[in-house]
């Protein structure tokens, strides 16, 4: 199954990058391939240091649930980047950890934002279901909650 990715306009990305970067403390250059383990992401989330953003589709959220406390924002939603900006404004100075099924789509989002100078963004290694190198959120026994459709 091929994982889809949104088409972002350069103007929109620059606006999102500026909005997200403005709300993060300056920590040097954005890491283009910043990956975090699921356990580290969960620990940071529980400490109030990270927002986990689930970029999968509603069908996937329905099938497996979402990581407890994660913000489900389908990356194929035409308003994906605008929703990220709003989430960033609601959580100033907090890192973002993106999660998908296996780490592919979340890695694409993280890399794209980092290439546009957004710091403090990570891809959760292995995603929800694992990828052959990392077992994934569900297999690692981290908490999941049903998606309520909202």
Short mmCIF file of C-alpha atoms in Angstrom, two decimals:
data_model
loop_
_atom_site.label_atom_id
_atom_site.label_comp_id
_atom_site.label_asym_id
_atom_site.label_seq_id
_atom_site.Cartn_x
_atom_site.Cartn_y
_atom_site.Cartn_z
CA UNK A 1 0.00 0.00 0.00
CA UNK A 2 1.43 3.36 -0.99
CA UNK A 3 1.30 6.02 1.67
CA UNK A 4 -0.08 9.31 0.39
CA UNK A 5 1.36 12.66 1.23
CA UNK A 6 -0.18 16.09 0.87
CA UNK A 7 0.88 18.65 -1.67
CA UNK A 8 2.00 21.74 0.19
CA UNK A 9 2.29 25.15 -1.45
CA UNK A 10 5.56 26.94 -0.81
CA UNK A 11 3.76 30.03 0.53
CA UNK A 12 1.71 27.95 2.96
CA UNK A 13 4.76 26.04 4.18
CA UNK A 14 6.71 29.23 4.74
CA UNK A 15 3.80 30.64 6.72
CA UNK A 16 3.49 27.47 8.78
CA UNK A 17 7.24 27.35 9.29
CA UNK A 18 7.31 30.94 10.48
CA UNK A 19 4.37 30.42 12.82
CA UNK A 20 5.77 27.20 14.27
CA UNK A 21 9.32 28.48 14.54
CA UNK A 22 8.20 31.67 16.27
CA UNK A 23 6.67 29.65 19.07
CA UNK A 24 9.71 27.45 19.73
CA UNK A 25 12.78 28.50 21.63
CA UNK A 26 15.81 28.86 19.39
CA UNK A 27 17.69 25.61 19.67
CA UNK A 28 19.98 25.77 16.67
CA UNK A 29 19.25 24.30 13.30
CA UNK A 30 16.29 22.02 12.72
CA UNK A 31 17.36 18.39 12.45
CA UNK A 32 16.26 17.14 9.05
CA UNK A 33 15.84 13.51 10.13
CA UNK A 34 15.06 13.80 13.83
CA UNK A 35 13.64 10.49 15.05
CA UNK A 36 12.48 9.73 18.58
CA UNK A 37 11.58 6.37 20.11
CA UNK A 38 7.97 5.79 20.99
CA UNK A 39 8.86 5.47 24.68
CA UNK A 40 10.76 8.78 24.66
CA UNK A 41 7.87 10.47 22.84
CA UNK A 42 5.41 9.13 25.41
CA UNK A 43 7.62 10.21 28.32
CA UNK A 44 7.98 13.72 26.88
CA UNK A 45 4.26 13.92 26.19
CA UNK A 46 3.43 12.90 29.76
CA UNK A 47 5.87 15.53 31.06
CA UNK A 48 4.15 18.22 28.99
CA UNK A 49 7.18 18.64 26.73
CA UNK A 50 5.73 17.20 23.51
CA UNK A 51 2.49 17.09 21.55
CA UNK A 52 2.05 13.86 19.60
CA UNK A 53 0.33 14.40 16.24
CA UNK A 54 -1.12 11.31 14.53
CA UNK A 55 -0.99 11.99 10.78
CA UNK A 56 -2.80 8.81 9.69
CA UNK A 57 -6.27 8.63 8.17
CA UNK A 58 -9.57 8.42 10.07
CA UNK A 59 -9.91 4.80 8.86
CA UNK A 60 -6.58 3.95 10.50
CA UNK A 61 -7.53 5.75 13.72
CA UNK A 62 -10.78 3.76 13.77
CA UNK A 63 -8.94 0.44 13.27
CA UNK A 64 -6.24 0.81 15.92
CA UNK A 65 -7.19 3.78 18.06
CA UNK A 66 -4.72 6.60 18.67
CA UNK A 67 -1.91 7.08 21.15
CA UNK A 68 -3.36 8.43 24.39
CA UNK A 69 -3.44 12.22 24.23
CA UNK A 70 -2.41 12.37 20.56
CA UNK A 71 -3.88 14.97 18.24
CA UNK A 72 -5.26 13.21 15.14
CA UNK A 73 -4.72 15.38 12.05
CA UNK A 74 -4.96 13.50 8.75
CA UNK A 75 -2.00 14.65 6.64
CA UNK A 76 -4.10 14.35 3.47
CA UNK A 77 -6.56 16.93 4.86
CA UNK A 78 -6.32 20.08 2.71
CA UNK A 79 -6.19 22.09 5.95
CA UNK A 80 -3.42 19.98 7.48
CA UNK A 81 -0.83 22.75 7.71
CA UNK A 82 -3.33 25.31 8.98
CA UNK A 83 -4.35 22.86 11.72
CA UNK A 84 -0.68 22.42 12.66
CA UNK A 85 -0.27 26.18 12.95
CA UNK A 86 -3.28 26.37 15.26
CA UNK A 87 -1.98 23.47 17.34
CA UNK A 88 1.42 25.18 17.58
CA UNK A 89 -0.22 28.43 18.69
CA UNK A 90 -2.16 26.48 21.33
CA UNK A 91 1.08 24.84 22.56
CA UNK A 92 3.87 27.44 22.40
CA UNK A 93 7.39 26.21 23.09
CA UNK A 94 6.38 22.53 23.01
CA UNK A 95 8.02 19.98 20.70
CA UNK A 96 5.96 18.00 18.20
CA UNK A 97 6.25 14.25 17.66
CA UNK A 98 4.59 13.01 14.48
CA UNK A 99 3.34 9.42 14.33
CA UNK A 100 1.79 7.33 11.56
CA UNK A 101 1.47 3.59 10.92
CA UNK A 102 5.14 2.76 10.39
CA UNK A 103 7.13 6.00 10.53
CA UNK A 104 7.15 6.74 6.80
CA UNK A 105 4.53 9.50 6.59
CA UNK A 106 5.53 10.99 9.93
CA UNK A 107 9.12 11.07 8.68
CA UNK A 108 7.98 12.90 5.53
CA UNK A 109 6.16 15.54 7.59
CA UNK A 110 9.06 15.95 10.02
CA UNK A 111 11.62 16.21 7.23
CA UNK A 112 9.53 18.69 5.28
CA UNK A 113 9.09 20.96 8.30
CA UNK A 114 12.78 20.68 9.22
CA UNK A 115 13.81 21.58 5.66
CA UNK A 116 11.76 24.73 6.16
CA UNK A 117 13.64 25.59 9.37
CA UNK A 118 11.06 24.39 11.87
CA UNK A 119 12.91 23.08 14.94
CA UNK A 120 11.56 20.81 17.65
CA UNK A 121 9.81 18.35 15.33
CA UNK A 122 10.37 14.59 15.45
CA UNK A 123 9.14 11.43 13.76
CA UNK A 124 8.18 8.64 16.16
CA UNK A 125 10.24 5.62 15.14
CA UNK A 126 8.15 2.61 14.17
CA UNK A 127 4.89 4.53 14.27
CA UNK A 128 1.87 2.79 15.72
CA UNK A 129 2.39 -0.63 14.10
CA UNK A 130 6.14 -1.01 13.63
CA UNK A 131 8.37 -1.15 10.58
CA UNK A 132 10.80 -4.05 10.86
CA UNK A 133 13.37 -1.93 12.71
CA UNK A 134 11.19 -0.64 15.55
CA UNK A 135 8.26 -2.57 17.00
CA UNK A 136 5.85 0.36 17.23
CA UNK A 137 3.67 2.04 19.84
CA UNK A 138 1.05 -0.73 20.05
CA UNK A 139 3.51 -3.65 20.25
CA UNK A 140 5.53 -1.78 22.86
CA UNK A 141 2.44 -1.69 25.07
CA UNK A 142 2.11 2.08 25.18
CA UNK A 143 -1.41 3.35 25.90
CA UNK A 144 -3.94 3.68 23.10
CA UNK A 145 -7.44 5.12 23.22
CA UNK A 146 -10.34 4.66 20.81
CA UNK A 147 -10.80 7.35 18.21
CA UNK A 148 -14.13 9.06 18.82
CA UNK A 149 -14.47 10.62 15.40
CA UNK A 150 -13.75 14.15 16.57
#
